Amino acid sequence: MGCSSSLPGRAPGLLGGLNSENAGPNDLRGFRVKLVLLGDSGVGKSCIVLRFVRGQFDPTSKVTVGASFLSQTMALEDSTTVKFEIWDTAGQERYAALAPLYYRGAAVAVVVYDITSPESFSKARYWVKELQKHGSPNIVMALVGNKADLQENREVSVQDAVDYAEKNGMFFIETSAKTADNINKLFECFVSHRDFPLDGEIQACPLLECRTHLLATRNTNKLMKPPDLFSIRAIHRIVQDPGSTDLHLIIILIINHTNKAKPYPYYLG
């Protein structure tokens, strides 16, 4: 099933606020969008991201511990690029309390359930409520029914999901990370049909000018032995480069970060 939404539509391939009348044909601009995936354990969140970012499907994919980070860049018709900074969160109950740290400041939230599991659909509704209470005021949400290749085992009807998505002003789409069905379409929906808050143009970030300063406080120094185990440059590389990274330590650094330094806007809100 393709992407459906009760939200205002836009011309395919265009993202409001990105176009520049003065931009030349070779003027390439890039923007970041923080995106978080939420949902029950085992619904295929990591598989969706892996398929989107690397074009791979791993049936032996391990359960996410805490969260992982990946990124992917999409090019739009006007030569603008949108870099999705993707936070893939753990679905286990014991990590639920950490979720607000991951979706804080997110422009887009993808709430995933398994079409063969009514329990996961119930959990998806829980996450939608949490986002409505504690997420960014203008956050754009998508309800995603994964494992669409298992139609013979379906226990959550398309109509139930569509009704819920429309009621809550969400995109809705069914995907299969295994077959890649609708995976790219899911992310195209965000840049084709809706304006959402952008974190600004991607800028160069020299070591001495980097605004993270996460290791410049006494609190964070207590966490590291030696304290320079992660330099500002290393932290910056983690959040810039494509790939998968366990973010437990990063979250600890963020929690212990003082308000003296201006936070990195894409990750600290």
mmCIF file of C-alpha atoms in Angstrom:
data_model
loop_
_atom_site.group_PDB
_atom_site.id
_atom_site.type_symbol
_atom_site.label_atom_id
_atom_site.label_comp_id
_atom_site.label_asym_id
_atom_site.label_seq_id
_atom_site.Cartn_x
_atom_site.Cartn_y
_atom_site.Cartn_z
ATOM 1 C CA MET A 1 0.000 0.000 0.000
ATOM 2 C CA GLY A 2 1.249 3.459 -0.905
ATOM 3 C CA CYS A 3 1.622 6.422 1.353
ATOM 4 C CA SER A 4 -1.649 8.046 2.371
ATOM 5 C CA SER A 5 -2.191 11.142 4.439
ATOM 6 C CA SER A 6 -4.820 13.614 5.500
ATOM 7 C CA LEU A 7 -2.134 16.305 5.571
ATOM 8 C CA PRO A 8 -1.817 19.058 2.928
ATOM 9 C CA GLY A 9 -0.138 17.833 -0.245
ATOM 10 C CA ARG A 10 2.835 19.238 -2.108
ATOM 11 C CA ALA A 11 4.358 18.723 -5.520
ATOM 12 C CA PRO A 12 6.415 15.506 -5.631
ATOM 13 C CA GLY A 13 10.089 15.989 -5.000
ATOM 14 C CA LEU A 14 9.757 19.417 -3.417
ATOM 15 C CA LEU A 15 10.102 20.431 0.195
ATOM 16 C CA GLY A 16 8.630 23.721 1.355
ATOM 17 C CA GLY A 17 11.135 26.293 2.469
ATOM 18 C CA LEU A 18 14.041 24.820 0.519
ATOM 19 C CA ASN A 19 13.683 26.439 -2.876
ATOM 20 C CA SER A 20 15.679 29.556 -3.662
ATOM 21 C CA GLU A 21 14.838 31.789 -6.593
ATOM 22 C CA ASN A 22 18.427 32.996 -6.713
ATOM 23 C CA ALA A 23 19.969 29.528 -6.706
ATOM 24 C CA GLY A 24 21.833 28.616 -9.859
ATOM 25 C CA PRO A 25 21.684 25.210 -11.551
ATOM 26 C CA ASN A 26 24.872 24.114 -9.795
ATOM 27 C CA ASP A 27 23.936 25.567 -6.416
ATOM 28 C CA LEU A 28 23.606 22.487 -4.215
ATOM 29 C CA ARG A 29 22.179 23.091 -0.745
ATOM 30 C CA GLY A 30 21.765 20.578 2.019
ATOM 31 C CA PHE A 31 19.497 20.356 5.044
ATOM 32 C CA ARG A 32 19.282 18.000 7.988
ATOM 33 C CA VAL A 33 16.106 16.427 9.333
ATOM 34 C CA LYS A 34 16.141 14.565 12.621
ATOM 35 C CA LEU A 35 13.974 11.438 12.381
ATOM 36 C CA VAL A 36 13.195 8.938 15.130
ATOM 37 C CA LEU A 37 11.725 5.439 14.846
ATOM 38 C CA LEU A 38 9.534 4.125 17.650
ATOM 39 C CA GLY A 39 7.669 0.879 18.100
ATOM 40 C CA ASP A 40 7.559 -2.458 19.868
ATOM 41 C CA SER A 41 10.542 -4.781 19.888
ATOM 42 C CA GLY A 42 10.712 -7.057 16.862
ATOM 43 C CA VAL A 43 8.510 -5.041 14.499
ATOM 44 C CA GLY A 44 11.408 -4.396 12.127
ATOM 45 C CA LYS A 45 12.477 -0.815 12.834
ATOM 46 C CA SER A 46 16.162 -1.568 12.372
ATOM 47 C CA CYS A 47 15.443 -3.601 9.244
ATOM 48 C CA ILE A 48 13.548 -0.663 7.721
ATOM 49 C CA VAL A 49 16.455 1.684 8.375
ATOM 50 C CA LEU A 50 19.047 -0.801 7.139
ATOM 51 C CA ARG A 51 17.082 -1.327 3.932
ATOM 52 C CA PHE A 52 16.740 2.436 3.380
ATOM 53 C CA VAL A 53 20.339 3.341 4.189
ATOM 54 C CA ARG A 54 22.249 0.348 2.834
ATOM 55 C CA GLY A 55 19.773 -1.505 0.656
ATOM 56 C CA GLN A 56 20.231 -4.609 2.785
ATOM 57 C CA PHE A 57 18.008 -6.991 4.725
ATOM 58 C CA ASP A 58 19.429 -9.062 7.560
ATOM 59 C CA PRO A 59 17.003 -11.735 8.846
ATOM 60 C CA THR A 60 19.360 -12.338 11.780
ATOM 61 C CA SER A 61 19.367 -8.684 12.825
ATOM 62 C CA LYS A 62 20.002 -8.360 16.554
ATOM 63 C CA VAL A 63 17.703 -6.515 18.926
ATOM 64 C CA THR A 64 18.703 -2.867 19.257
ATOM 65 C CA VAL A 65 20.218 -1.988 22.621
ATOM 66 C CA GLY A 66 19.405 1.583 23.633
ATOM 67 C CA ALA A 67 19.515 3.141 20.182
ATOM 68 C CA SER A 68 21.555 3.250 17.017
ATOM 69 C CA PHE A 69 22.234 6.045 14.566
ATOM 70 C CA LEU A 70 22.273 5.993 10.780
ATOM 71 C CA SER A 71 21.929 8.633 8.110
ATOM 72 C CA GLN A 72 20.867 8.826 4.499
ATOM 73 C CA THR A 73 20.704 11.712 2.044
ATOM 74 C CA MET A 74 17.987 12.224 -0.554
ATOM 75 C CA ALA A 75 18.350 14.559 -3.528
ATOM 76 C CA LEU A 76 15.322 16.625 -4.510
ATOM 77 C CA GLU A 77 14.311 17.897 -7.925
ATOM 78 C CA ASP A 78 15.697 21.377 -7.282
ATOM 79 C CA SER A 79 19.190 20.000 -6.500
ATOM 80 C CA THR A 80 18.583 20.411 -2.786
ATOM 81 C CA THR A 81 19.585 17.530 -0.551
ATOM 82 C CA VAL A 82 17.868 16.406 2.635
ATOM 83 C CA LYS A 83 19.944 14.388 5.058
ATOM 84 C CA PHE A 84 17.843 12.213 7.351
ATOM 85 C CA GLU A 85 19.569 11.813 10.723
ATOM 86 C CA ILE A 86 17.879 8.612 11.878
ATOM 87 C CA TRP A 87 17.611 7.509 15.496
ATOM 88 C CA ASP A 88 16.556 3.865 15.676
ATOM 89 C CA THR A 89 15.324 3.240 19.218
ATOM 90 C CA ALA A 90 15.079 0.020 21.189
ATOM 91 C CA GLY A 91 11.582 -1.372 21.590
ATOM 92 C CA GLN A 92 12.077 -3.228 24.847
ATOM 93 C CA GLU A 93 10.097 -1.961 27.811
ATOM 94 C CA ARG A 94 13.217 -1.403 29.904
ATOM 95 C CA TYR A 95 14.386 1.278 27.465
ATOM 96 C CA ALA A 96 11.060 3.127 27.285
ATOM 97 C CA ALA A 97 12.195 5.784 29.755
ATOM 98 C CA LEU A 98 15.052 6.744 27.425
ATOM 99 C CA ALA A 99 12.809 7.326 24.414
ATOM 100 C CA PRO A 100 12.140 11.036 25.127
ATOM 101 C CA LEU A 101 15.877 11.663 24.922
ATOM 102 C CA TYR A 102 15.883 10.292 21.393
ATOM 103 C CA TYR A 103 12.749 11.962 20.010
ATOM 104 C CA ARG A 104 13.406 15.288 21.702
ATOM 105 C CA GLY A 105 13.687 17.879 18.951
ATOM 106 C CA ALA A 106 12.817 15.417 16.187
ATOM 107 C CA ALA A 107 11.086 16.846 13.118
ATOM 108 C CA VAL A 108 9.789 13.451 11.994
ATOM 109 C CA ALA A 109 8.650 10.370 13.924
ATOM 110 C CA VAL A 110 8.052 6.979 12.303
ATOM 111 C CA VAL A 111 5.893 4.737 14.500
ATOM 112 C CA VAL A 112 6.182 1.122 13.394
ATOM 113 C CA TYR A 113 4.009 -1.924 14.082
ATOM 114 C CA ASP A 114 3.911 -5.473 12.753
ATOM 115 C CA ILE A 115 0.793 -6.236 10.664
ATOM 116 C CA THR A 116 0.754 -9.757 12.150
ATOM 117 C CA SER A 117 0.748 -8.486 15.747
ATOM 118 C CA PRO A 118 -2.224 -6.646 17.317
ATOM 119 C CA GLU A 119 -0.086 -6.120 20.410
ATOM 120 C CA SER A 120 2.449 -4.134 18.409
ATOM 121 C CA PHE A 121 -0.356 -1.999 16.956
ATOM 122 C CA SER A 122 -1.508 -1.231 20.487
ATOM 123 C CA LYS A 123 2.050 -0.249 21.390
ATOM 124 C CA ALA A 124 2.196 1.989 18.333
ATOM 125 C CA ARG A 125 -0.866 3.856 19.581
ATOM 126 C CA TYR A 126 0.901 4.314 22.909
ATOM 127 C CA TRP A 127 3.887 5.913 21.182
ATOM 128 C CA VAL A 128 1.655 8.229 19.193
ATOM 129 C CA LYS A 129 0.109 9.478 22.432
ATOM 130 C CA GLU A 130 3.555 9.988 23.950
ATOM 131 C CA LEU A 131 4.677 11.986 20.927
ATOM 132 C CA GLN A 132 1.543 14.103 21.067
ATOM 133 C CA LYS A 133 2.229 14.862 24.730
ATOM 134 C CA HIS A 134 5.977 15.292 24.741
ATOM 135 C CA GLY A 135 7.183 15.579 21.136
ATOM 136 C CA SER A 136 7.889 18.758 19.219
ATOM 137 C CA PRO A 137 4.699 20.781 18.553
ATOM 138 C CA ASN A 138 5.131 20.558 14.771
ATOM 139 C CA ILE A 139 6.430 17.012 14.593
ATOM 140 C CA VAL A 140 5.325 15.067 11.508
ATOM 141 C CA MET A 141 4.328 11.472 12.229
ATOM 142 C CA ALA A 142 3.958 8.380 10.080
ATOM 143 C CA LEU A 143 2.232 5.143 11.045
ATOM 144 C CA VAL A 144 3.995 2.228 9.370
ATOM 145 C CA GLY A 145 2.704 -1.328 9.152
ATOM 146 C CA ASN A 146 5.788 -3.444 8.532
ATOM 147 C CA LYS A 147 6.114 -7.076 7.379
ATOM 148 C CA ALA A 148 3.610 -6.551 4.579
ATOM 149 C CA ASP A 149 5.069 -9.641 2.917
ATOM 150 C CA LEU A 150 3.275 -11.754 5.554
ATOM 151 C CA GLN A 151 -0.243 -11.086 4.259
ATOM 152 C CA GLU A 152 -1.402 -14.608 5.088
ATOM 153 C CA ASN A 153 -0.669 -13.916 8.768
ATOM 154 C CA ARG A 154 -2.209 -10.435 8.893
ATOM 155 C CA GLU A 155 -4.043 -9.578 12.116
ATOM 156 C CA VAL A 156 -4.176 -5.775 11.835
ATOM 157 C CA SER A 157 -6.451 -4.594 9.045
ATOM 158 C CA VAL A 158 -5.463 -1.832 6.668
ATOM 159 C CA GLN A 159 -8.708 -0.017 7.403
ATOM 160 C CA ASP A 160 -8.076 0.063 11.153
ATOM 161 C CA ALA A 161 -4.643 1.545 10.560
ATOM 162 C CA VAL A 162 -5.905 4.074 8.011
ATOM 163 C CA ASP A 163 -8.689 5.198 10.342
ATOM 164 C CA TYR A 164 -6.267 5.661 13.226
ATOM 165 C CA ALA A 165 -3.748 7.537 11.081
ATOM 166 C CA GLU A 166 -6.396 9.887 9.700
ATOM 167 C CA LYS A 167 -7.777 10.537 13.166
ATOM 168 C CA ASN A 168 -4.328 11.566 14.373
ATOM 169 C CA GLY A 169 -3.175 13.469 11.287
ATOM 170 C CA MET A 170 -0.491 10.957 10.340
ATOM 171 C CA PHE A 171 0.888 9.509 7.168
ATOM 172 C CA PHE A 172 0.130 5.809 6.744
ATOM 173 C CA ILE A 173 1.983 3.233 4.702
ATOM 174 C CA GLU A 174 2.638 -0.504 4.796
ATOM 175 C CA THR A 175 6.178 -1.675 4.134
ATOM 176 C CA SER A 176 8.262 -4.798 3.861
ATOM 177 C CA ALA A 177 11.891 -4.480 4.859
ATOM 178 C CA LYS A 178 12.385 -8.003 3.515
ATOM 179 C CA THR A 179 11.244 -7.233 -0.043
ATOM 180 C CA ALA A 180 12.006 -3.469 0.112
ATOM 181 C CA ASP A 181 8.382 -2.724 -0.779
ATOM 182 C CA ASN A 182 7.533 0.937 -0.037
ATOM 183 C CA ILE A 183 10.705 1.547 1.987
ATOM 184 C CA ASN A 184 11.934 4.440 -0.143
ATOM 185 C CA LYS A 185 8.355 5.588 -0.626
ATOM 186 C CA LEU A 186 8.044 6.039 3.129
ATOM 187 C CA PHE A 187 10.824 8.610 3.234
ATOM 188 C CA GLU A 188 9.754 10.226 -0.025
ATOM 189 C CA CYS A 189 6.381 10.932 1.590
ATOM 190 C CA PHE A 190 8.011 13.321 4.037
ATOM 191 C CA VAL A 191 9.757 15.420 1.412
ATOM 192 C CA SER A 192 6.906 15.335 -1.102
ATOM 193 C CA HIS A 193 3.781 16.164 0.855
ATOM 194 C CA ARG A 194 4.540 18.185 3.936
ATOM 195 C CA ASP A 195 6.468 21.154 5.245
ATOM 196 C CA PHE A 196 8.285 20.334 8.446
ATOM 197 C CA PRO A 197 10.845 22.159 10.571
ATOM 198 C CA LEU A 198 14.363 22.014 9.181
ATOM 199 C CA ASP A 199 17.440 22.273 11.340
ATOM 200 C CA GLY A 200 19.187 24.550 8.864
ATOM 201 C CA GLU A 201 21.760 24.185 6.167
ATOM 202 C CA ILE A 202 24.612 21.753 6.684
ATOM 203 C CA GLN A 203 27.679 23.766 7.575
ATOM 204 C CA ALA A 204 31.328 22.913 7.924
ATOM 205 C CA CYS A 205 32.278 22.400 11.557
ATOM 206 C CA PRO A 206 36.017 22.843 12.229
ATOM 207 C CA LEU A 207 37.258 21.372 15.499
ATOM 208 C CA LEU A 208 37.835 24.722 17.193
ATOM 209 C CA GLU A 209 34.450 26.088 16.079
ATOM 210 C CA CYS A 210 32.346 23.014 16.804
ATOM 211 C CA ARG A 211 29.487 23.938 19.113
ATOM 212 C CA THR A 212 29.088 20.569 20.819
ATOM 213 C CA HIS A 213 31.681 21.087 23.584
ATOM 214 C CA LEU A 214 30.319 17.946 25.215
ATOM 215 C CA LEU A 215 33.634 17.047 26.801
ATOM 216 C CA ALA A 216 34.401 20.504 28.160
ATOM 217 C CA THR A 217 32.528 20.049 31.442
ATOM 218 C CA ARG A 218 33.605 18.528 34.715
ATOM 219 C CA ASN A 219 30.626 16.175 34.683
ATOM 220 C CA THR A 220 31.581 14.533 31.418
ATOM 221 C CA ASN A 221 35.245 14.379 32.347
ATOM 222 C CA LYS A 222 34.309 12.234 35.328
ATOM 223 C CA LEU A 223 32.774 9.724 32.944
ATOM 224 C CA MET A 224 35.887 9.224 30.838
ATOM 225 C CA LYS A 225 39.241 7.701 31.780
ATOM 226 C CA PRO A 226 41.247 9.149 30.179
ATOM 227 C CA PRO A 227 38.987 12.205 29.668
ATOM 228 C CA ASP A 228 40.106 12.674 26.061
ATOM 229 C CA LEU A 229 38.968 9.183 25.006
ATOM 230 C CA PHE A 230 36.347 10.933 22.886
ATOM 231 C CA SER A 231 37.473 14.267 21.520
ATOM 232 C CA ILE A 232 35.063 16.837 20.156
ATOM 233 C CA ARG A 233 36.209 15.761 16.719
ATOM 234 C CA ALA A 234 35.238 12.147 17.455
ATOM 235 C CA ILE A 235 31.811 13.144 18.715
ATOM 236 C CA HIS A 236 31.292 15.240 15.611
ATOM 237 C CA ARG A 237 32.343 12.364 13.353
ATOM 238 C CA ILE A 238 29.859 10.028 15.025
ATOM 239 C CA VAL A 239 26.915 12.285 14.244
ATOM 240 C CA GLN A 240 28.129 13.252 10.769
ATOM 241 C CA ASP A 241 29.149 10.009 9.115
ATOM 242 C CA PRO A 242 26.809 7.345 7.724
ATOM 243 C CA GLY A 243 26.786 4.087 9.610
ATOM 244 C CA SER A 244 25.450 2.527 12.765
ATOM 245 C CA THR A 245 26.538 3.684 16.193
ATOM 246 C CA ASP A 246 25.399 2.686 19.667
ATOM 247 C CA LEU A 247 24.488 5.959 21.357
ATOM 248 C CA HIS A 248 24.529 4.952 25.029
ATOM 249 C CA LEU A 249 27.662 6.951 25.788
ATOM 250 C CA ILE A 250 26.512 9.893 23.712
ATOM 251 C CA ILE A 251 23.266 10.033 25.676
ATOM 252 C CA ILE A 252 25.182 9.956 28.955
ATOM 253 C CA LEU A 253 27.270 12.872 27.747
ATOM 254 C CA ILE A 254 24.154 14.777 26.758
ATOM 255 C CA ILE A 255 22.452 14.135 30.108
ATOM 256 C CA ASN A 256 25.490 15.424 31.975
ATOM 257 C CA HIS A 257 26.059 18.359 29.677
ATOM 258 C CA THR A 258 25.746 21.729 31.397
ATOM 259 C CA ASN A 259 23.823 24.662 29.963
ATOM 260 C CA LYS A 260 26.974 26.747 29.623
ATOM 261 C CA ALA A 261 27.704 25.491 26.121
ATOM 262 C CA LYS A 262 25.310 26.000 23.244
ATOM 263 C CA PRO A 263 23.970 22.537 22.384
ATOM 264 C CA TYR A 264 24.319 20.906 19.013
ATOM 265 C CA PRO A 265 20.898 21.786 17.564
ATOM 266 C CA TYR A 266 20.212 18.602 15.662
ATOM 267 C CA TYR A 267 20.699 16.271 18.614
ATOM 268 C CA LEU A 268 20.065 18.147 21.824
ATOM 269 C CA GLY A 269 16.916 20.017 20.883
#
